[in-house]
Amino acid sequence: MGQQGDDGSAEAFLRDFAQLSTIGATPRGGVDREAATVRDGMARAWLGGWLASRGFAMRTDAVGNQFGLLDLVPGAPYVLAGSHLDSQPTAGRLDGAYGVVAAAFAAHRVATGVAAGTTRATRNLAVVNWFNEEGSRFGPSMMGSAVFTGRLGLDEALATTDPAGVSVRAALDAIDGRGEQGPLPVAAYAEIHIEQGRELEETGDRIGVVTGTWAARKFRFRVLGEQSHTGSTRMVDRRDALLGASLLVVEARSLADRFADGPLHTAVSQLDVRPNSPVVVASEVRANLDLRSPDPAVLDAAVERVRAVAARVEAEHGVRVELELTHSWDRQDYQDDCVAVSERVCAELGLAARRMLTVAGHDSTNMKDVVPTAMLFVPSREGISHNEREDTAPEDLVAGVDVLTGVVRELVSAPGTPAAWTSPSLG
Amino acid sequence: MGQQGDDGSAEAFLRDFAQLSTIGATPRGGVDREAATVRDGMARAWLGGWLASRGFAMRTDAVGNQFGLLDLVPGAPYVLAGSHLDSQPTAGRLDGAYGVVAAAFAAHRVATGVAAGTTRATRNLAVVNWFNEEGSRFGPSMMGSAVFTGRLGLDEALATTDPAGVSVRAALDAIDGRGEQGPLPVAAYAEIHIEQGRELEETGDRIGVVTGTWAARKFRFRVLGEQSHTGSTRMVDRRDALLGASLLVVEARSLADRFADGPLHTAVSQLDVRPNSPVVVASEVRANLDLRSPDPAVLDAAVERVRAVAARVEAEHGVRVELELTHSWDRQDYQDDCVAVSERVCAELGLAARRMLTVAGHDSTNMKDVVPTAMLFVPSREGISHNEREDTAPEDLVAGVDVLTGVVRELVSAPGTPAAWTSPSLG
């Protein structure tokens, strides 16, 4: 392993992360590195260089997941740590990338400890950059970890196209992003991410230890009306798809406001109007609808209310509303022993930890279904997320790397014969 | 002039119009012939062939207006009749094209009468296909007649680009659509169009004689919010541009409903969301807002109400709303003597005529500002417009051609020295 003077230090972390953030940098301090774009390819190359120069063997699998493998115990399963380098079209520099670089530093520090004889490894080490976590260019989100865990078929993922008609296969090939890494035996997974909320900021706790996920229901909806002239058509004769869609947007918001303590989040954020002409009443609108809550009963009540509103809009405005459930997950827990490890490491470092739920999905939400998974949060300034103004204080970023290092060290040196799960063959 | 057995007859009109309707035909009986597309070029070629074979000299000007000139009286100004062959992306086959072919038949019939000695001409005859009346590909609408009447600069029109970045100049050049026709002296203008409403259908009258236009105010609006995560961001922290825009869409509709007798039409029909991601709360929405009424006082009250709603949305939802007035016209009248000519022709033909206002804009709205202008309507089935299902009964189409023929004949043979307006030089 090549070593520099301050290699693995807090200063090195902040310096190297700042360097990565110049790739796809936007004028307002964020990044634009959508999955399998040229700039995603550049970020992957940066990571490959960083890990390879520290002794990690770089591999990619058939869906573009990028691994840095470090064998410490011949034949043992891997402790995986990572997140994703791809971003929303304009995003903050931390979302995903922080977790990848933190994992690289954590793995490198642990490996350094093993080499120095201060840490005894019982598992191997791997850093992972999951392909296409964001899902903004190619749906669904968390694509790479979904294929890795067998939840999504490889062929289906590769055939997915972006709005310009480019497939995942073609886009990955254009950045040499697909490789031949076969099944990997995995013992455990660890990930750290910015909170994307303001619970830590408000409580003053330094680290979030994620114990479970909110439940979610995601819909695509279509409102079907009929084209007519925006000027001359009498109002009573109009069947305005954009009016119907707007009523659903407004109702989704008022649904959330009705639950005063905030256990329901609702959003419509993607909406396409056809024919989208200044003089033609819309004949069709397609949009998404995202409902999340820690309480499945709240979610079920919200879905019922959405269906009632859709029926009312149909009856009152002569349009048809089609609702299609595209994603549904209930509240799910992370493994207790991983929560315990995370809390123990925080206590040792003197950092106040807080048990939390995650509202957003992460690659760890896929991984926790197959192996013991630790998921950590650092604070987000004002909870700003999916925004170039997203930020976290440097001391919080550094503290997060320290906690992740401790967690990875405990997982790598856990006693006993590890129970390994092996990822499916993508050949 | 080449003549066929039934040339100029009702049967010939229906046959030839059906033939034109095959150009850019859609599976559901409409057409797709946006301005300066290949299929617009094909329709223009069809018209050129039809008119040239009947003795008209084909000319185009620098903004793509297509003229068929027939000189009957050396040096006299022209009576122009026409409409537009371009269409919305998916449109009915009648909007615009009916008026062009009706004008071609009317002019041909009048010319035949002049040749036979039954009509005495004091003016020359011209058929016109105005460029880009629809404005769906290149804004603003009524572009060709706006340049012809000096309301819009040639350079500005030619530099306008479509969403793919293609300019009017380049698109017209790709179909050989720009020519060198210089200033034309014009004595009068006549146009016929489908009603795009159901007033004639409900009253049973056969012909609408347009006496004036509704007033209109058109806005572009922008709602500016801030990107955030659709799942994790707390509802109170969101500044959702799509929610703000949706509230304006809903309010625009309820404004119209408040005026029970329908003197106010409102529409939002074009809306673009940024970044338009399923997981990012919208930071910006751009949309149009179209307000029309025969009563300027109603319009002013509506605009005031819209501004108040925008201010409320800003205050309650943390977004900024920018309203920009892009078009404004007050109620305007067509010339009384042209209304009188139209009513006289209808009476002679035994067709019940009805004085009406036009809500939609037409090329005649530009032309009436420079020369005496007759504007006629035929009924629209169920008032359906800007829709492939747009339709008019064949007997109504034929009756309309007869009325337009009579009006053009009266204008061409009007006694006295005509007062001529001359179009500006586009050189």
Coordinates of C-alpha atoms in Angstrom, one line a residue, chain B residues 24-358:
Chain B
G24 CA -49.4 14.8 -42.7
A25 CA -52.6 12.7 -41.9
T26 CA -52.7 11.2 -38.4
P27 CA -54.3 7.8 -37.7
R28 CA -57.3 9.4 -35.9
G29 CA -58.3 11.6 -38.9
G30 CA -56.4 14.7 -38.1
V31 CA -53.2 16.2 -39.5
D32 CA -49.7 17.0 -38.1
R33 CA -48.2 19.8 -40.2
E34 CA -46.4 22.2 -37.9
A35 CA -44.9 25.3 -39.5
A36 CA -42.0 24.8 -41.9
T37 CA -41.8 21.1 -41.3
V38 CA -41.4 18.7 -44.2
R39 CA -45.2 18.1 -44.2
D40 CA -45.9 21.8 -44.2
G41 CA -43.6 22.0 -47.2
M42 CA -45.6 19.3 -48.9
A43 CA -48.9 21.1 -48.2
R44 CA -47.4 24.3 -49.6
A45 CA -46.3 22.4 -52.7
W46 CA -49.8 21.0 -53.1
L47 CA -51.3 24.5 -52.9
G48 CA -48.8 25.8 -55.4
G49 CA -49.7 23.1 -57.9
W50 CA -53.4 23.7 -57.5
L51 CA -53.2 27.4 -58.0
A52 CA -50.5 27.5 -60.7
S53 CA -52.5 25.0 -62.8
R54 CA -55.4 27.5 -62.7
G55 CA -53.4 30.5 -63.8
F56 CA -52.2 32.0 -60.6
A57 CA -48.6 33.2 -60.3
M58 CA -47.0 31.7 -57.2
R59 CA -44.8 33.9 -55.1
T60 CA -43.4 33.7 -51.5
D61 CA -42.1 36.6 -49.4
A62 CA -39.1 36.7 -47.1
V63 CA -41.1 35.3 -44.1
G64 CA -42.6 32.4 -46.0
N65 CA -46.1 33.8 -46.8
Q66 CA -47.2 32.0 -50.0
F67 CA -49.3 34.0 -52.5
G68 CA -51.1 33.0 -55.7
L69 CA -51.5 36.2 -57.7
L70 CA -54.0 36.7 -60.5
D71 CA -53.8 40.0 -62.3
L72 CA -57.2 41.0 -63.7
V73 CA -56.8 44.8 -63.8
P74 CA -53.2 46.1 -64.5
G75 CA -51.9 48.2 -61.6
A76 CA -54.9 47.7 -59.3
P77 CA -54.5 46.6 -55.7
Y78 CA -55.3 43.0 -54.6
V79 CA -58.2 41.5 -52.9
L80 CA -56.5 38.9 -50.7
A81 CA -58.3 35.8 -49.4
G82 CA -56.7 33.0 -47.4
S83 CA -55.8 31.5 -44.1
H84 CA -53.0 29.1 -43.1
L85 CA -51.9 25.5 -44.0
D86 CA -49.7 24.9 -40.9
S87 CA -51.3 23.0 -37.9
Q88 CA -50.8 22.3 -34.3
P89 CA -48.7 19.1 -33.6
T90 CA -51.9 17.0 -33.7
A91 CA -54.8 18.9 -35.1
G92 CA -58.0 18.6 -37.0
R93 CA -57.7 18.8 -40.8
L94 CA -59.9 21.9 -41.1
D95 CA -58.2 24.6 -38.9
G96 CA -56.6 27.0 -41.4
A97 CA -56.5 24.6 -44.3
Y98 CA -60.2 24.9 -44.9
G99 CA -59.8 28.7 -45.3
V100 CA -56.9 28.4 -47.7
V101 CA -58.7 25.9 -50.0
A102 CA -62.0 27.8 -49.7
A103 CA -60.1 30.9 -50.8
A104 CA -58.5 29.1 -53.7
F105 CA -61.9 27.9 -54.9
A106 CA -63.5 31.3 -54.3
A107 CA -60.8 33.1 -56.2
H108 CA -60.8 30.5 -59.0
R109 CA -64.6 30.8 -59.3
V110 CA -64.5 34.6 -59.4
A111 CA -61.7 34.5 -62.0
T112 CA -63.8 32.1 -64.1
G113 CA -66.7 34.6 -63.9
V114 CA -64.4 37.5 -65.0
A115 CA -63.1 35.4 -67.9
A116 CA -66.7 34.6 -68.9
G117 CA -67.7 38.3 -68.7
T118 CA -70.3 37.8 -65.9
T119 CA -68.1 39.6 -63.3
R120 CA -66.5 42.9 -63.9
A121 CA -63.2 43.2 -61.9
T122 CA -61.9 46.5 -60.5
R123 CA -59.2 44.9 -58.3
N124 CA -56.8 42.0 -58.7
L125 CA -57.1 38.7 -56.9
A126 CA -54.7 36.9 -54.6
V127 CA -54.9 33.8 -52.5
V128 CA -52.6 33.7 -49.4
N129 CA -51.3 30.9 -47.2
W130 CA -49.9 32.8 -44.2
F131 CA -46.8 31.3 -42.6
N132 CA -47.0 29.9 -39.0
E133 CA -50.4 31.0 -37.8
E134 CA -50.4 28.3 -35.0
G135 CA -47.3 29.4 -33.2
S136 CA -46.8 25.9 -31.7
R137 CA -43.3 25.3 -33.1
F138 CA -42.2 29.0 -33.4
G139 CA -43.8 31.8 -31.3
P140 CA -45.6 34.1 -31.6
S141 CA -48.6 32.8 -33.4
M142 CA -49.9 34.6 -36.6
M143 CA -46.2 35.2 -37.4
G144 CA -46.5 35.6 -41.2
S145 CA -49.4 38.0 -41.1
A146 CA -47.7 39.9 -38.3
V147 CA -44.6 40.5 -40.4
F148 CA -46.7 41.3 -43.5
T149 CA -48.6 44.0 -41.6
G150 CA -45.5 45.4 -40.1
R151 CA -46.4 44.4 -36.5
L152 CA -43.4 42.1 -36.2
G153 CA -39.9 42.6 -37.6
L154 CA -38.6 40.2 -40.2
D155 CA -35.3 39.7 -38.6
E156 CA -36.9 38.9 -35.2
A157 CA -39.3 36.4 -36.9
L158 CA -36.5 34.7 -38.8
A159 CA -34.3 34.4 -35.7
T160 CA -37.0 32.7 -33.6
T161 CA -36.0 29.1 -32.8
D162 CA -38.0 26.0 -32.0
P163 CA -37.4 23.8 -28.9
A164 CA -34.7 21.9 -30.9
G165 CA -32.8 25.2 -31.6
V166 CA -33.8 25.4 -35.3
S167 CA -34.5 28.9 -36.5
V168 CA -37.4 30.0 -38.7
R169 CA -34.9 31.0 -41.3
A170 CA -33.2 27.6 -41.4
A171 CA -36.5 25.7 -41.2
L172 CA -38.0 27.7 -44.1
D173 CA -34.9 27.4 -46.2
A174 CA -35.0 23.6 -45.7
I175 CA -38.4 23.6 -47.6
D176 CA -37.5 26.4 -50.0
G177 CA -40.0 28.5 -48.2
R178 CA -38.5 31.9 -48.5
G179 CA -38.8 34.0 -51.6
E180 CA -38.5 37.6 -52.9
Q181 CA -42.0 38.8 -53.3
G182 CA -41.9 42.5 -52.5
P183 CA -44.5 44.9 -51.2
L184 CA -48.1 44.1 -52.3
P185 CA -50.8 46.8 -52.6
V186 CA -53.9 45.4 -50.9
A187 CA -57.5 46.7 -51.1
A188 CA -59.3 44.2 -48.8
Y189 CA -58.9 40.8 -47.1
A190 CA -61.4 38.0 -46.6
E191 CA -61.0 34.8 -44.5
I192 CA -63.2 31.9 -43.6
H193 CA -62.5 29.6 -40.7
I194 CA -64.3 26.9 -38.6
E195 CA -66.0 28.5 -35.6
Q196 CA -64.0 26.6 -32.9
G197 CA -67.1 27.0 -30.6
R198 CA -70.7 25.8 -30.7
E199 CA -72.7 29.0 -31.0
L200 CA -73.7 28.3 -34.6
E201 CA -74.4 24.6 -33.9
E202 CA -76.7 25.6 -31.0
T203 CA -78.5 28.4 -32.8
G204 CA -78.8 26.6 -36.1
D205 CA -77.4 29.5 -38.0
R206 CA -75.2 28.5 -41.0
I207 CA -72.7 31.3 -41.2
G208 CA -71.0 33.5 -38.6
V209 CA -70.2 37.0 -39.6
V210 CA -67.4 38.2 -37.3
T211 CA -67.9 41.7 -36.0
G212 CA -65.1 41.9 -33.5
T213 CA -62.6 40.1 -31.2
W214 CA -62.6 39.3 -27.5
A215 CA -60.1 41.1 -25.5
A216 CA -57.2 39.0 -24.3
R217 CA -54.3 39.1 -21.8
K218 CA -51.6 36.5 -22.1
F219 CA -48.9 35.9 -19.4
R220 CA -45.9 33.8 -18.9
F221 CA -45.3 33.0 -15.3
R222 CA -42.5 31.5 -13.4
V223 CA -42.7 30.0 -9.9
L224 CA -39.3 29.8 -8.2
G225 CA -38.9 27.4 -5.2
E226 CA -36.0 25.4 -4.1
Q227 CA -34.8 21.9 -4.8
S228 CA -35.0 19.4 -1.9
H229 CA -35.6 15.7 -1.4
T230 CA -39.1 14.6 -2.1
G231 CA -39.0 11.9 0.7
S232 CA -36.9 13.2 3.5
T233 CA -37.5 17.0 3.5
R234 CA -40.0 18.1 6.2
M235 CA -43.2 19.5 4.6
V236 CA -42.7 22.9 6.4
D237 CA -39.3 23.2 4.9
R238 CA -40.3 22.7 1.3
R239 CA -40.5 25.5 -1.2
D240 CA -42.3 23.6 -3.9
A241 CA -42.5 25.4 -7.3
L242 CA -44.9 22.8 -8.7
L243 CA -47.3 23.2 -5.8
G244 CA -47.3 27.0 -6.4
A245 CA -47.9 26.5 -10.1
S246 CA -50.7 24.0 -9.4
L247 CA -52.4 26.5 -7.1
L248 CA -52.4 29.1 -9.9
V249 CA -53.8 26.5 -12.4
V250 CA -56.6 25.7 -10.1
E251 CA -57.3 29.3 -9.3
A252 CA -57.4 30.3 -13.0
R253 CA -60.1 27.7 -13.5
S254 CA -62.1 28.8 -10.5
L255 CA -61.9 32.5 -11.7
A256 CA -63.7 31.4 -14.9
D257 CA -66.3 29.5 -13.0
R258 CA -67.0 32.6 -10.9
F259 CA -68.3 34.4 -14.0
A260 CA -71.4 32.3 -14.4
D261 CA -72.5 33.4 -17.9
G262 CA -69.1 32.7 -19.4
P263 CA -67.7 36.0 -20.4
L264 CA -64.3 34.9 -19.1
H265 CA -62.2 32.1 -20.5
T266 CA -59.0 31.1 -18.7
A267 CA -56.3 28.5 -19.4
V268 CA -52.9 27.2 -18.4
S269 CA -51.9 24.7 -21.0
Q270 CA -48.1 24.7 -21.2
L271 CA -46.0 23.9 -18.1
D272 CA -42.4 23.0 -17.7
V273 CA -41.0 21.6 -14.4
R274 CA -37.4 21.8 -13.4
P275 CA -35.5 19.6 -12.7
N276 CA -38.5 17.3 -13.2
S277 CA -37.1 14.4 -11.3
P278 CA -39.2 11.9 -9.4
V279 CA -37.1 12.5 -6.2
V280 CA -36.4 16.2 -6.3
V281 CA -39.0 18.9 -5.2
A282 CA -39.3 21.3 -8.1
S283 CA -37.2 24.4 -8.0
E284 CA -38.8 26.1 -11.0
V285 CA -42.0 25.9 -13.1
R286 CA -42.6 28.0 -16.2
A287 CA -46.1 28.2 -17.6
N288 CA -48.5 30.3 -19.7
L289 CA -51.7 31.9 -18.6
D290 CA -54.4 32.9 -21.1
L291 CA -57.3 35.2 -20.1
R292 CA -60.0 36.2 -22.6
S293 CA -63.2 38.1 -22.4
P294 CA -65.4 40.3 -24.5
D295 CA -65.5 42.7 -21.6
P296 CA -62.2 44.5 -20.7
A297 CA -63.6 45.2 -17.3
V298 CA -64.0 41.5 -16.6
L299 CA -60.4 41.0 -17.8
D300 CA -59.0 43.7 -15.6
A301 CA -60.7 42.2 -12.6
A302 CA -59.4 38.8 -13.5
V303 CA -55.8 40.0 -13.8
E304 CA -56.1 41.8 -10.5
R305 CA -57.4 38.5 -8.9
V306 CA -54.5 36.5 -10.4
R307 CA -52.0 39.0 -8.9
A308 CA -53.6 38.6 -5.5
V309 CA -53.5 34.9 -5.7
A310 CA -49.8 35.0 -6.7
A311 CA -49.1 37.1 -3.7
R312 CA -50.9 34.7 -1.4
V313 CA -49.1 31.7 -2.9
E314 CA -45.8 33.5 -2.3
A315 CA -46.6 34.3 1.3
E316 CA -48.0 30.9 2.2
H317 CA -45.6 28.6 0.4
G318 CA -42.2 30.3 0.4
V319 CA -41.9 30.5 -3.4
R320 CA -41.6 33.5 -5.7
V321 CA -44.1 34.1 -8.5
E322 CA -43.1 36.2 -11.5
L323 CA -45.9 37.3 -13.9
E324 CA -45.0 38.7 -17.3
L325 CA -47.6 40.1 -19.7
T326 CA -46.7 38.8 -23.1
H327 CA -49.8 39.7 -25.2
S328 CA -52.6 42.1 -24.6
W329 CA -55.3 43.2 -26.9
D330 CA -58.6 44.9 -26.3
R331 CA -61.9 44.2 -28.0
Q332 CA -61.5 45.3 -31.6
D333 CA -64.0 45.6 -34.4
Y334 CA -64.0 44.4 -38.0
Q335 CA -65.1 47.1 -40.6
D336 CA -68.9 47.6 -40.8
D337 CA -68.9 47.7 -44.6
C338 CA -67.3 44.2 -44.7
V339 CA -69.9 42.9 -42.2
A340 CA -72.6 44.3 -44.4
V341 CA -71.2 42.7 -47.6
S342 CA -71.0 39.3 -45.8
E343 CA -74.6 39.6 -44.5
R344 CA -75.8 40.6 -48.0
V345 CA -74.2 37.5 -49.6
C346 CA -75.6 35.2 -47.0
A347 CA -79.1 36.6 -47.6
E348 CA -78.8 36.2 -51.3
L349 CA -77.8 32.5 -50.8
G350 CA -80.6 32.0 -48.3
L351 CA -78.2 31.1 -45.5
A352 CA -79.0 32.3 -42.0
A353 CA -76.1 34.5 -40.8
R354 CA -75.2 35.4 -37.2
R355 CA -73.1 38.2 -36.0
M356 CA -70.4 36.9 -33.7
L357 CA -67.2 37.7 -31.9
T358 CA -64.1 35.6 -32.3

